[in-house]
Amino acid sequence: MSELKKSTRTSFAEAIVEVGEENPDVVTVAADSASRYGDFIKKFPERSFNVGIAEQTMVSVAAGMALCGKIPVVTSYANFLAFRAAEQIRVDVAGSKLNVKLIGTDTGFSSAWLGFTHLALEDIGVIRAIPGIVIIDPADAAEAYTATKAIFEYNGPVYMRLRGRKEEPVIFNKKKDFKIGKGEVMKEGKDALIIACGNAVYDSLKASEVLQSRGIKVTLVNMPTVRPLDEDLLLELTSLIDNIITVEHHNTTGGLGSAVAEFLTEKRPQIRQLRLGVKDRFGTAGSEDMLKREFGLDTESIVISIENFLKNKTDLGRKK
């Protein structure tokens, strides 16, 4: 990890301008959310559209543009995109497998003090219930940059999660390779396997270092693509390690933990799995650090939960 900090939204905005320069068919459609596109609108005003505060209309307009051969990008708060426009995403985009890129921002705890209406903790579950949409949750700004480039090399609907304007630690190099459907082993150890996505990768990495100092060696996997999962990597690693922990800034129902559990139930039924995330609750107003502690997703809480899991205790979760 470097000392550099940057927001995933800023990194996406940089990448989308470069993509637009390379491909004249890329267009943006906003629901009064044009600022998320950075300088794209200044550079390409004729390819930038704003439908006002109307996410359903935004998605349907994008679907129409895709039918005309364009590659539309839509973006809004993840909750407003995933929930308010769910029918349009399902019927207009996914039903016809249209090449629309759906960008949900301010995910996880990044909406902070805006409270549960804006805290996107169930959006992956909504999109996962709709067939045929690739789902990506990049770990940091560098991965958001390369993932943005990658989704335009894929012909079909994609939902990608970004956080807010706040700068976050950069884990990876901006030039890192990104392939849809591929996970990345960041640390290797035999005692447990941690699989994390999105903003949870950072605290999972810190937790793995604390665990190592206490004699617990873990393998850590960054799994930015929630669908399709890197099934080959999961099969390879679970043939060697049978204690699995998933970590995500999302509800444990419907997110990364569910996706991994569904796959392993069929392929590796002997595996023990602990799903760390928000457990059947709505978010609440607070700073990101406060919320991570509240939901047991800060570094110390992750360490405690994993230690208890490996000791086969039941008192998992946030610190008391």
PDB file of C-alpha atoms in Angstrom:
ATOM      1  CA  MET A   1       0.000   0.000   0.000  1.00  0.00           C
ATOM      2  CA  SER A   2       1.194   3.486  -0.821  1.00  0.00           C
ATOM      3  CA  GLU A   3       0.625   6.742   1.040  1.00  0.00           C
ATOM      4  CA  LEU A   4      -1.288   8.081  -1.969  1.00  0.00           C
ATOM      5  CA  LYS A   5      -4.998   8.727  -1.483  1.00  0.00           C
ATOM      6  CA  LYS A   6      -7.609   9.182  -4.189  1.00  0.00           C
ATOM      7  CA  SER A   7     -11.339   8.640  -4.647  1.00  0.00           C
ATOM      8  CA  THR A   8     -12.754   5.964  -6.926  1.00  0.00           C
ATOM      9  CA  ARG A   9     -15.152   8.522  -8.415  1.00  0.00           C
ATOM     10  CA  THR A  10     -12.265  10.778  -9.445  1.00  0.00           C
ATOM     11  CA  SER A  11     -10.423   7.849 -10.974  1.00  0.00           C
ATOM     12  CA  PHE A  12     -13.515   6.773 -12.907  1.00  0.00           C
ATOM     13  CA  ALA A  13     -13.942  10.329 -14.217  1.00  0.00           C
ATOM     14  CA  GLU A  14     -10.365  10.316 -15.525  1.00  0.00           C
ATOM     15  CA  ALA A  15     -10.788   6.946 -17.207  1.00  0.00           C
ATOM     16  CA  ILE A  16     -14.116   7.772 -18.846  1.00  0.00           C
ATOM     17  CA  VAL A  17     -12.577  10.802 -20.573  1.00  0.00           C
ATOM     18  CA  GLU A  18      -9.808   8.617 -21.989  1.00  0.00           C
ATOM     19  CA  VAL A  19     -12.336   6.006 -23.099  1.00  0.00           C
ATOM     20  CA  GLY A  20     -14.367   8.747 -24.776  1.00  0.00           C
ATOM     21  CA  GLU A  21     -11.331   9.991 -26.657  1.00  0.00           C
ATOM     22  CA  GLU A  22     -10.662   6.474 -27.949  1.00  0.00           C
ATOM     23  CA  ASN A  23     -14.240   5.554 -28.837  1.00  0.00           C
ATOM     24  CA  PRO A  24     -16.658   8.119 -30.343  1.00  0.00           C
ATOM     25  CA  ASP A  25     -19.623   5.824 -29.656  1.00  0.00           C
ATOM     26  CA  VAL A  26     -19.335   6.285 -25.886  1.00  0.00           C
ATOM     27  CA  VAL A  27     -22.041   8.622 -24.555  1.00  0.00           C
ATOM     28  CA  THR A  28     -23.072   9.593 -21.032  1.00  0.00           C
ATOM     29  CA  VAL A  29     -26.573   9.937 -19.617  1.00  0.00           C
ATOM     30  CA  ALA A  30     -27.043  11.601 -16.240  1.00  0.00           C
ATOM     31  CA  ALA A  31     -29.947  11.980 -13.833  1.00  0.00           C
ATOM     32  CA  ASP A  32     -28.796  15.357 -12.536  1.00  0.00           C
ATOM     33  CA  SER A  33     -25.526  13.562 -11.729  1.00  0.00           C
ATOM     34  CA  ALA A  34     -23.317  14.992 -14.467  1.00  0.00           C
ATOM     35  CA  SER A  35     -20.496  15.942 -12.097  1.00  0.00           C
ATOM     36  CA  ARG A  36     -19.581  12.264 -11.787  1.00  0.00           C
ATOM     37  CA  TYR A  37     -18.341  12.316 -15.389  1.00  0.00           C
ATOM     38  CA  GLY A  38     -15.646  14.904 -14.686  1.00  0.00           C
ATOM     39  CA  ASP A  39     -14.362  16.612 -17.837  1.00  0.00           C
ATOM     40  CA  PHE A  40     -16.210  14.298 -20.235  1.00  0.00           C
ATOM     41  CA  ILE A  41     -19.074  16.767 -20.588  1.00  0.00           C
ATOM     42  CA  LYS A  42     -16.709  19.666 -21.313  1.00  0.00           C
ATOM     43  CA  LYS A  43     -14.811  17.684 -23.921  1.00  0.00           C
ATOM     44  CA  PHE A  44     -17.806  15.985 -25.515  1.00  0.00           C
ATOM     45  CA  PRO A  45     -20.936  18.109 -24.906  1.00  0.00           C
ATOM     46  CA  GLU A  46     -22.657  16.621 -27.963  1.00  0.00           C
ATOM     47  CA  ARG A  47     -22.309  13.149 -26.399  1.00  0.00           C
ATOM     48  CA  SER A  48     -23.526  14.141 -22.926  1.00  0.00           C
ATOM     49  CA  PHE A  49     -27.174  14.049 -21.895  1.00  0.00           C
ATOM     50  CA  ASN A  50     -28.987  14.959 -18.675  1.00  0.00           C
ATOM     51  CA  VAL A  51     -32.571  13.836 -18.108  1.00  0.00           C
ATOM     52  CA  GLY A  52     -32.992  15.510 -14.716  1.00  0.00           C
ATOM     53  CA  ILE A  53     -33.765  13.719 -11.468  1.00  0.00           C
ATOM     54  CA  ALA A  54     -35.288  10.717 -13.217  1.00  0.00           C
ATOM     55  CA  GLU A  55     -33.218   7.540 -12.910  1.00  0.00           C
ATOM     56  CA  GLN A  56     -35.828   5.370 -14.619  1.00  0.00           C
ATOM     57  CA  THR A  57     -35.857   7.673 -17.628  1.00  0.00           C
ATOM     58  CA  MET A  58     -32.047   7.776 -17.617  1.00  0.00           C
ATOM     59  CA  VAL A  59     -31.797   3.984 -17.940  1.00  0.00           C
ATOM     60  CA  SER A  60     -34.489   3.763 -20.621  1.00  0.00           C
ATOM     61  CA  VAL A  61     -32.859   6.537 -22.666  1.00  0.00           C
ATOM     62  CA  ALA A  62     -29.544   4.706 -22.384  1.00  0.00           C
ATOM     63  CA  ALA A  63     -31.191   1.480 -23.576  1.00  0.00           C
ATOM     64  CA  GLY A  64     -32.527   3.295 -26.631  1.00  0.00           C
ATOM     65  CA  MET A  65     -29.075   4.668 -27.401  1.00  0.00           C
ATOM     66  CA  ALA A  66     -27.574   1.180 -27.082  1.00  0.00           C
ATOM     67  CA  LEU A  67     -30.107  -0.096 -29.613  1.00  0.00           C
ATOM     68  CA  CYS A  68     -28.789   2.602 -31.980  1.00  0.00           C
ATOM     69  CA  GLY A  69     -25.202   1.350 -31.628  1.00  0.00           C
ATOM     70  CA  LYS A  70     -23.962   3.734 -28.956  1.00  0.00           C
ATOM     71  CA  ILE A  71     -22.260   2.669 -25.719  1.00  0.00           C
ATOM     72  CA  PRO A  72     -24.086   4.606 -23.002  1.00  0.00           C
ATOM     73  CA  VAL A  73     -22.850   5.113 -19.458  1.00  0.00           C
ATOM     74  CA  VAL A  74     -25.324   5.998 -16.719  1.00  0.00           C
ATOM     75  CA  THR A  75     -24.498   6.979 -13.163  1.00  0.00           C
ATOM     76  CA  SER A  76     -26.274   7.971  -9.994  1.00  0.00           C
ATOM     77  CA  TYR A  77     -26.289   7.180  -6.296  1.00  0.00           C
ATOM     78  CA  ALA A  78     -26.259   3.383  -6.208  1.00  0.00           C
ATOM     79  CA  ASN A  79     -29.483   3.156  -4.205  1.00  0.00           C
ATOM     80  CA  PHE A  80     -31.366   5.369  -6.650  1.00  0.00           C
ATOM     81  CA  LEU A  81     -29.990   3.474  -9.632  1.00  0.00           C
ATOM     82  CA  ALA A  82     -30.364  -0.083  -8.340  1.00  0.00           C
ATOM     83  CA  PHE A  83     -33.713   0.323  -6.571  1.00  0.00           C
ATOM     84  CA  ARG A  84     -35.584   3.093  -8.358  1.00  0.00           C
ATOM     85  CA  ALA A  85     -34.633   1.918 -11.850  1.00  0.00           C
ATOM     86  CA  ALA A  86     -34.647  -1.838 -11.170  1.00  0.00           C
ATOM     87  CA  GLU A  87     -37.480  -2.530 -13.617  1.00  0.00           C
ATOM     88  CA  GLN A  88     -35.841  -0.531 -16.385  1.00  0.00           C
ATOM     89  CA  ILE A  89     -32.508  -2.259 -15.775  1.00  0.00           C
ATOM     90  CA  ARG A  90     -34.242  -5.639 -15.893  1.00  0.00           C
ATOM     91  CA  VAL A  91     -36.590  -5.102 -18.845  1.00  0.00           C
ATOM     92  CA  ASP A  92     -34.870  -2.484 -21.003  1.00  0.00           C
ATOM     93  CA  VAL A  93     -31.207  -3.392 -20.483  1.00  0.00           C
ATOM     94  CA  ALA A  94     -30.668  -6.932 -19.168  1.00  0.00           C
ATOM     95  CA  GLY A  95     -33.605  -8.491 -21.027  1.00  0.00           C
ATOM     96  CA  SER A  96     -32.018  -7.565 -24.350  1.00  0.00           C
ATOM     97  CA  LYS A  97     -28.406  -7.881 -23.148  1.00  0.00           C
ATOM     98  CA  LEU A  98     -27.714  -4.301 -24.167  1.00  0.00           C
ATOM     99  CA  ASN A  99     -24.264  -2.770 -23.945  1.00  0.00           C
ATOM    100  CA  VAL A 100     -25.087  -0.297 -21.160  1.00  0.00           C
ATOM    101  CA  LYS A 101     -22.640   0.526 -18.373  1.00  0.00           C
ATOM    102  CA  LEU A 102     -24.370   1.184 -15.037  1.00  0.00           C
ATOM    103  CA  ILE A 103     -22.267   3.037 -12.472  1.00  0.00           C
ATOM    104  CA  GLY A 104     -23.596   3.158  -8.915  1.00  0.00           C
ATOM    105  CA  THR A 105     -21.759   5.661  -6.729  1.00  0.00           C
ATOM    106  CA  ASP A 106     -21.517   6.383  -2.993  1.00  0.00           C
ATOM    107  CA  THR A 107     -21.686   2.693  -2.128  1.00  0.00           C
ATOM    108  CA  GLY A 108     -21.032   1.000   1.192  1.00  0.00           C
ATOM    109  CA  PHE A 109     -20.529   3.527   3.974  1.00  0.00           C
ATOM    110  CA  SER A 110     -19.276   6.361   1.800  1.00  0.00           C
ATOM    111  CA  SER A 111     -22.540   8.334   2.033  1.00  0.00           C
ATOM    112  CA  ALA A 112     -21.807   8.520   5.759  1.00  0.00           C
ATOM    113  CA  TRP A 113     -23.994  11.178   7.414  1.00  0.00           C
ATOM    114  CA  LEU A 114     -26.701  11.043   4.710  1.00  0.00           C
ATOM    115  CA  GLY A 115     -28.090   7.990   6.476  1.00  0.00           C
ATOM    116  CA  PHE A 116     -29.836   4.812   5.414  1.00  0.00           C
ATOM    117  CA  THR A 117     -31.636   6.304   2.394  1.00  0.00           C
ATOM    118  CA  HIS A 118     -28.259   6.870   0.732  1.00  0.00           C
ATOM    119  CA  LEU A 119     -26.096   4.110   2.227  1.00  0.00           C
ATOM    120  CA  ALA A 120     -25.959   1.500  -0.537  1.00  0.00           C
ATOM    121  CA  LEU A 121     -25.717  -1.807   1.315  1.00  0.00           C
ATOM    122  CA  GLU A 122     -28.164  -3.927  -0.690  1.00  0.00           C
ATOM    123  CA  ASP A 123     -27.496  -2.857  -4.288  1.00  0.00           C
ATOM    124  CA  ILE A 124     -25.407  -5.880  -5.288  1.00  0.00           C
ATOM    125  CA  GLY A 125     -28.226  -8.142  -4.114  1.00  0.00           C
ATOM    126  CA  VAL A 126     -30.726  -6.308  -6.312  1.00  0.00           C
ATOM    127  CA  ILE A 127     -28.530  -6.457  -9.416  1.00  0.00           C
ATOM    128  CA  ARG A 128     -27.489 -10.087  -8.754  1.00  0.00           C
ATOM    129  CA  ALA A 129     -31.151 -11.059  -8.862  1.00  0.00           C
ATOM    130  CA  ILE A 130     -31.289  -9.848 -12.481  1.00  0.00           C
ATOM    131  CA  PRO A 131     -29.687 -12.296 -14.943  1.00  0.00           C
ATOM    132  CA  GLY A 132     -26.808 -11.429 -17.204  1.00  0.00           C
ATOM    133  CA  ILE A 133     -25.253  -8.337 -15.617  1.00  0.00           C
ATOM    134  CA  VAL A 134     -21.547  -8.297 -14.753  1.00  0.00           C
ATOM    135  CA  ILE A 135     -20.986  -6.837 -11.259  1.00  0.00           C
ATOM    136  CA  ILE A 136     -17.712  -5.148 -10.304  1.00  0.00           C
ATOM    137  CA  ASP A 137     -16.680  -3.644  -6.954  1.00  0.00           C
ATOM    138  CA  PRO A 138     -13.135  -2.241  -7.289  1.00  0.00           C
ATOM    139  CA  ALA A 139     -10.917  -2.078  -4.231  1.00  0.00           C
ATOM    140  CA  ASP A 140      -9.402   1.368  -4.758  1.00  0.00           C
ATOM    141  CA  ALA A 141      -8.978   4.246  -7.218  1.00  0.00           C
ATOM    142  CA  ALA A 142      -6.299   2.464  -9.233  1.00  0.00           C
ATOM    143  CA  GLU A 143      -8.505  -0.575  -9.727  1.00  0.00           C
ATOM    144  CA  ALA A 144     -11.510   1.627 -10.510  1.00  0.00           C
ATOM    145  CA  TYR A 145      -9.452   3.228 -13.283  1.00  0.00           C
ATOM    146  CA  THR A 146      -8.429  -0.059 -14.900  1.00  0.00           C
ATOM    147  CA  ALA A 147     -11.870  -1.597 -14.365  1.00  0.00           C
ATOM    148  CA  THR A 148     -13.479   1.364 -16.157  1.00  0.00           C
ATOM    149  CA  LYS A 149     -11.243   0.692 -19.143  1.00  0.00           C
ATOM    150  CA  ALA A 150     -12.060  -3.031 -19.000  1.00  0.00           C
ATOM    151  CA  ILE A 151     -15.842  -2.718 -18.990  1.00  0.00           C
ATOM    152  CA  PHE A 152     -15.731  -1.057 -22.410  1.00  0.00           C
ATOM    153  CA  GLU A 153     -13.896  -4.050 -23.814  1.00  0.00           C
ATOM    154  CA  TYR A 154     -16.840  -6.202 -22.758  1.00  0.00           C
ATOM    155  CA  ASN A 155     -19.999  -6.202 -24.878  1.00  0.00           C
ATOM    156  CA  GLY A 156     -22.944  -6.382 -22.491  1.00  0.00           C
ATOM    157  CA  PRO A 157     -24.475  -4.829 -19.383  1.00  0.00           C
ATOM    158  CA  VAL A 158     -22.174  -4.056 -16.451  1.00  0.00           C
ATOM    159  CA  TYR A 159     -22.906  -2.693 -12.987  1.00  0.00           C
ATOM    160  CA  MET A 160     -19.886  -1.148 -11.268  1.00  0.00           C
ATOM    161  CA  ARG A 161     -19.788   0.223  -7.728  1.00  0.00           C
ATOM    162  CA  LEU A 162     -17.852   3.359  -6.783  1.00  0.00           C
ATOM    163  CA  ARG A 163     -17.557   5.199  -3.507  1.00  0.00           C
ATOM    164  CA  GLY A 164     -17.954   8.927  -2.943  1.00  0.00           C
ATOM    165  CA  ARG A 165     -15.757  11.991  -3.255  1.00  0.00           C
ATOM    166  CA  LYS A 166     -13.663  11.181  -0.179  1.00  0.00           C
ATOM    167  CA  GLU A 167     -10.099  10.143  -0.910  1.00  0.00           C
ATOM    168  CA  GLU A 168      -9.111   6.635   0.148  1.00  0.00           C
ATOM    169  CA  PRO A 169      -5.783   4.803   0.423  1.00  0.00           C
ATOM    170  CA  VAL A 170      -4.474   3.502  -2.887  1.00  0.00           C
ATOM    171  CA  ILE A 171      -3.533  -0.178  -2.685  1.00  0.00           C
ATOM    172  CA  PHE A 172      -2.628  -0.994  -6.281  1.00  0.00           C
ATOM    173  CA  ASN A 173      -0.639   0.498  -9.117  1.00  0.00           C
ATOM    174  CA  LYS A 174      -2.657   2.445 -11.701  1.00  0.00           C
ATOM    175  CA  LYS A 175      -1.193   0.250 -14.428  1.00  0.00           C
ATOM    176  CA  LYS A 176      -2.314  -2.999 -12.796  1.00  0.00           C
ATOM    177  CA  ASP A 177      -4.015  -5.472 -15.066  1.00  0.00           C
ATOM    178  CA  PHE A 178      -7.772  -5.934 -14.692  1.00  0.00           C
ATOM    179  CA  LYS A 179      -9.735  -8.795 -16.182  1.00  0.00           C
ATOM    180  CA  ILE A 180     -13.447  -9.256 -15.643  1.00  0.00           C
ATOM    181  CA  GLY A 181     -14.095 -12.463 -13.696  1.00  0.00           C
ATOM    182  CA  LYS A 182     -10.599 -12.752 -12.225  1.00  0.00           C
ATOM    183  CA  GLY A 183      -9.584 -12.528  -8.579  1.00  0.00           C
ATOM    184  CA  GLU A 184      -6.128 -11.678  -7.278  1.00  0.00           C
ATOM    185  CA  VAL A 185      -4.145 -13.351  -4.500  1.00  0.00           C
ATOM    186  CA  MET A 186      -2.568 -10.596  -2.386  1.00  0.00           C
ATOM    187  CA  LYS A 187      -1.140 -12.680   0.482  1.00  0.00           C
ATOM    188  CA  GLU A 188      -0.613 -16.402   0.979  1.00  0.00           C
ATOM    189  CA  GLY A 189      -1.144 -18.453   4.112  1.00  0.00           C
ATOM    190  CA  LYS A 190      -2.522 -21.852   5.104  1.00  0.00           C
ATOM    191  CA  ASP A 191      -4.720 -21.089   8.129  1.00  0.00           C
ATOM    192  CA  ALA A 192      -7.636 -19.270   6.492  1.00  0.00           C
ATOM    193  CA  LEU A 193      -8.780 -17.726   3.229  1.00  0.00           C
ATOM    194  CA  ILE A 194     -10.113 -14.159   3.244  1.00  0.00           C
ATOM    195  CA  ILE A 195     -12.050 -13.071   0.166  1.00  0.00           C
ATOM    196  CA  ALA A 196     -12.875  -9.367   0.012  1.00  0.00           C
ATOM    197  CA  CYS A 197     -14.183  -6.839  -2.470  1.00  0.00           C
ATOM    198  CA  GLY A 198     -14.483  -3.078  -2.735  1.00  0.00           C
ATOM    199  CA  ASN A 199     -13.533  -0.881   0.176  1.00  0.00           C
ATOM    200  CA  ALA A 200     -13.350  -3.926   2.459  1.00  0.00           C
ATOM    201  CA  VAL A 201     -10.103  -5.036   0.797  1.00  0.00           C
ATOM    202  CA  TYR A 202      -8.113  -2.321   2.594  1.00  0.00           C
ATOM    203  CA  ASP A 203      -9.143  -3.315   6.131  1.00  0.00           C
ATOM    204  CA  SER A 204      -8.893  -7.000   5.204  1.00  0.00           C
ATOM    205  CA  LEU A 205      -5.288  -6.443   4.160  1.00  0.00           C
ATOM    206  CA  LYS A 206      -4.535  -4.625   7.410  1.00  0.00           C
ATOM    207  CA  ALA A 207      -6.295  -7.390   9.361  1.00  0.00           C
ATOM    208  CA  SER A 208      -4.227 -10.050   7.597  1.00  0.00           C
ATOM    209  CA  GLU A 209      -1.054  -8.294   8.734  1.00  0.00           C
ATOM    210  CA  VAL A 210      -2.281  -8.183  12.348  1.00  0.00           C
ATOM    211  CA  LEU A 211      -3.224 -11.860  12.186  1.00  0.00           C
ATOM    212  CA  GLN A 212       0.183 -12.742  10.799  1.00  0.00           C
ATOM    213  CA  SER A 213       1.834 -10.952  13.732  1.00  0.00           C
ATOM    214  CA  ARG A 214      -0.225 -13.215  15.998  1.00  0.00           C
ATOM    215  CA  GLY A 215       0.841 -16.389  14.220  1.00  0.00           C
ATOM    216  CA  ILE A 216      -2.200 -16.796  11.950  1.00  0.00           C
ATOM    217  CA  LYS A 217      -1.212 -16.914   8.296  1.00  0.00           C
ATOM    218  CA  VAL A 218      -4.003 -16.206   5.836  1.00  0.00           C
ATOM    219  CA  THR A 219      -4.434 -16.113   2.098  1.00  0.00           C
ATOM    220  CA  LEU A 220      -6.082 -12.869   1.028  1.00  0.00           C
ATOM    221  CA  VAL A 221      -7.941 -12.597  -2.271  1.00  0.00           C
ATOM    222  CA  ASN A 222      -9.213  -9.401  -3.825  1.00  0.00           C
ATOM    223  CA  MET A 223     -12.389 -10.433  -5.697  1.00  0.00           C
ATOM    224  CA  PRO A 224     -13.462  -7.300  -7.607  1.00  0.00           C
ATOM    225  CA  THR A 225     -15.846  -9.171  -9.895  1.00  0.00           C
ATOM    226  CA  VAL A 226     -18.782 -10.427  -7.847  1.00  0.00           C
ATOM    227  CA  ARG A 227     -20.355 -11.824 -11.022  1.00  0.00           C
ATOM    228  CA  PRO A 228     -18.894 -13.801 -12.657  1.00  0.00           C
ATOM    229  CA  LEU A 229     -16.861 -15.084  -9.719  1.00  0.00           C
ATOM    230  CA  ASP A 230     -13.409 -16.468 -10.334  1.00  0.00           C
ATOM    231  CA  GLU A 231     -14.590 -20.040  -9.794  1.00  0.00           C
ATOM    232  CA  ASP A 232     -11.316 -21.623 -10.877  1.00  0.00           C
ATOM    233  CA  LEU A 233      -9.403 -19.643  -8.262  1.00  0.00           C
ATOM    234  CA  LEU A 234     -11.956 -20.509  -5.572  1.00  0.00           C
ATOM    235  CA  LEU A 235     -11.720 -24.211  -6.375  1.00  0.00           C
ATOM    236  CA  GLU A 236      -7.933 -24.091  -6.364  1.00  0.00           C
ATOM    237  CA  LEU A 237      -7.689 -22.308  -3.020  1.00  0.00           C
ATOM    238  CA  THR A 238     -10.454 -24.229  -1.244  1.00  0.00           C
ATOM    239  CA  SER A 239      -8.747 -27.499  -2.139  1.00  0.00           C
ATOM    240  CA  LEU A 240      -5.974 -26.309   0.181  1.00  0.00           C
ATOM    241  CA  ILE A 241      -7.827 -24.216   2.796  1.00  0.00           C
ATOM    242  CA  ASP A 242     -11.164 -25.056   4.388  1.00  0.00           C
ATOM    243  CA  ASN A 243     -11.761 -21.962   6.562  1.00  0.00           C
ATOM    244  CA  ILE A 244     -13.248 -19.186   4.408  1.00  0.00           C
ATOM    245  CA  ILE A 245     -14.071 -15.606   5.400  1.00  0.00           C
ATOM    246  CA  THR A 246     -15.767 -13.145   3.041  1.00  0.00           C
ATOM    247  CA  VAL A 247     -15.635  -9.425   3.818  1.00  0.00           C
ATOM    248  CA  GLU A 248     -17.739  -6.742   2.136  1.00  0.00           C
ATOM    249  CA  HIS A 249     -19.320  -3.353   2.761  1.00  0.00           C
ATOM    250  CA  HIS A 250     -22.714  -4.746   1.838  1.00  0.00           C
ATOM    251  CA  ASN A 251     -25.456  -6.813   3.378  1.00  0.00           C
ATOM    252  CA  THR A 252     -24.369 -10.423   3.877  1.00  0.00           C
ATOM    253  CA  THR A 253     -27.529 -11.417   2.009  1.00  0.00           C
ATOM    254  CA  GLY A 254     -27.157 -11.109  -1.743  1.00  0.00           C
ATOM    255  CA  GLY A 255     -23.587  -9.819  -1.916  1.00  0.00           C
ATOM    256  CA  LEU A 256     -20.130 -11.357  -2.237  1.00  0.00           C
ATOM    257  CA  GLY A 257     -20.631 -13.648   0.764  1.00  0.00           C
ATOM    258  CA  SER A 258     -23.823 -15.052  -0.720  1.00  0.00           C
ATOM    259  CA  ALA A 259     -22.219 -15.526  -4.138  1.00  0.00           C
ATOM    260  CA  VAL A 260     -19.272 -17.434  -2.658  1.00  0.00           C
ATOM    261  CA  ALA A 261     -21.526 -19.502  -0.375  1.00  0.00           C
ATOM    262  CA  GLU A 262     -23.854 -20.464  -3.222  1.00  0.00           C
ATOM    263  CA  PHE A 263     -20.932 -21.663  -5.310  1.00  0.00           C
ATOM    264  CA  LEU A 264     -19.119 -23.528  -2.529  1.00  0.00           C
ATOM    265  CA  THR A 265     -22.290 -25.225  -1.256  1.00  0.00           C
ATOM    266  CA  GLU A 266     -22.405 -27.115  -4.532  1.00  0.00           C
ATOM    267  CA  LYS A 267     -18.687 -27.579  -5.132  1.00  0.00           C
ATOM    268  CA  ARG A 268     -17.108 -27.704  -1.649  1.00  0.00           C
ATOM    269  CA  PRO A 269     -19.854 -28.537   0.884  1.00  0.00           C
ATOM    270  CA  GLN A 270     -17.287 -29.326   3.586  1.00  0.00           C
ATOM    271  CA  ILE A 271     -16.019 -25.729   3.674  1.00  0.00           C
ATOM    272  CA  ARG A 272     -16.644 -23.575   6.756  1.00  0.00           C
ATOM    273  CA  GLN A 273     -17.531 -20.017   5.829  1.00  0.00           C
ATOM    274  CA  LEU A 274     -17.874 -16.833   7.848  1.00  0.00           C
ATOM    275  CA  ARG A 275     -19.599 -13.931   6.071  1.00  0.00           C
ATOM    276  CA  LEU A 276     -18.581 -10.539   7.416  1.00  0.00           C
ATOM    277  CA  GLY A 277     -20.747  -7.647   6.327  1.00  0.00           C
ATOM    278  CA  VAL A 278     -23.929  -5.877   7.350  1.00  0.00           C
ATOM    279  CA  LYS A 279     -26.223  -8.499   8.850  1.00  0.00           C
ATOM    280  CA  ASP A 280     -29.887  -7.901   8.017  1.00  0.00           C
ATOM    281  CA  ARG A 281     -29.813  -4.235   9.038  1.00  0.00           C
ATOM    282  CA  PHE A 282     -30.130  -0.866   7.379  1.00  0.00           C
ATOM    283  CA  GLY A 283     -27.286   1.599   7.553  1.00  0.00           C
ATOM    284  CA  THR A 284     -27.451   4.654   9.783  1.00  0.00           C
ATOM    285  CA  ALA A 285     -25.921   8.117   9.779  1.00  0.00           C
ATOM    286  CA  GLY A 286     -22.303   8.413  10.896  1.00  0.00           C
ATOM    287  CA  SER A 287     -18.752   8.772   9.696  1.00  0.00           C
ATOM    288  CA  GLU A 288     -17.257   5.891   7.722  1.00  0.00           C
ATOM    289  CA  ASP A 289     -15.006   4.955  10.619  1.00  0.00           C
ATOM    290  CA  MET A 290     -17.953   4.962  13.037  1.00  0.00           C
ATOM    291  CA  LEU A 291     -20.029   2.812  10.700  1.00  0.00           C
ATOM    292  CA  LYS A 292     -17.255   0.304  10.096  1.00  0.00           C
ATOM    293  CA  ARG A 293     -16.880  -0.142  13.858  1.00  0.00           C
ATOM    294  CA  GLU A 294     -20.642  -0.389  14.341  1.00  0.00           C
ATOM    295  CA  PHE A 295     -20.981  -3.149  11.767  1.00  0.00           C
ATOM    296  CA  GLY A 296     -17.815  -5.010  12.746  1.00  0.00           C
ATOM    297  CA  LEU A 297     -15.897  -4.160   9.587  1.00  0.00           C
ATOM    298  CA  ASP A 298     -12.972  -2.126  10.893  1.00  0.00           C
ATOM    299  CA  THR A 299      -9.571  -3.799  11.095  1.00  0.00           C
ATOM    300  CA  GLU A 300      -9.767  -4.748  14.771  1.00  0.00           C
ATOM    301  CA  SER A 301     -13.270  -6.201  14.473  1.00  0.00           C
ATOM    302  CA  ILE A 302     -12.283  -8.280  11.439  1.00  0.00           C
ATOM    303  CA  VAL A 303      -9.322  -9.664  13.376  1.00  0.00           C
ATOM    304  CA  ILE A 304     -11.499 -10.549  16.385  1.00  0.00           C
ATOM    305  CA  SER A 305     -14.129 -12.223  14.218  1.00  0.00           C
ATOM    306  CA  ILE A 306     -11.569 -14.321  12.353  1.00  0.00           C
ATOM    307  CA  GLU A 307      -9.765 -15.367  15.531  1.00  0.00           C
ATOM    308  CA  ASN A 308     -13.061 -16.448  17.098  1.00  0.00           C
ATOM    309  CA  PHE A 309     -14.102 -18.233  13.920  1.00  0.00           C
ATOM    310  CA  LEU A 310     -10.876 -20.212  13.836  1.00  0.00           C
ATOM    311  CA  LYS A 311     -11.356 -21.074  17.522  1.00  0.00           C
ATOM    312  CA  ASN A 312     -14.878 -22.225  16.629  1.00  0.00           C
ATOM    313  CA  LYS A 313     -16.486 -19.671  18.914  1.00  0.00           C
ATOM    314  CA  THR A 314     -19.904 -18.173  18.258  1.00  0.00           C
ATOM    315  CA  ASP A 315     -19.342 -14.656  19.623  1.00  0.00           C
ATOM    316  CA  LEU A 316     -18.454 -13.198  16.246  1.00  0.00           C
ATOM    317  CA  GLY A 317     -18.955  -9.647  15.076  1.00  0.00           C
ATOM    318  CA  ARG A 318     -18.264  -6.167  16.320  1.00  0.00           C
ATOM    319  CA  LYS A 319     -16.372  -5.362  19.485  1.00  0.00           C
ATOM    320  CA  LYS A 320     -18.362  -5.027  22.697  1.00  0.00           C
TER     321      LYS A 320
END
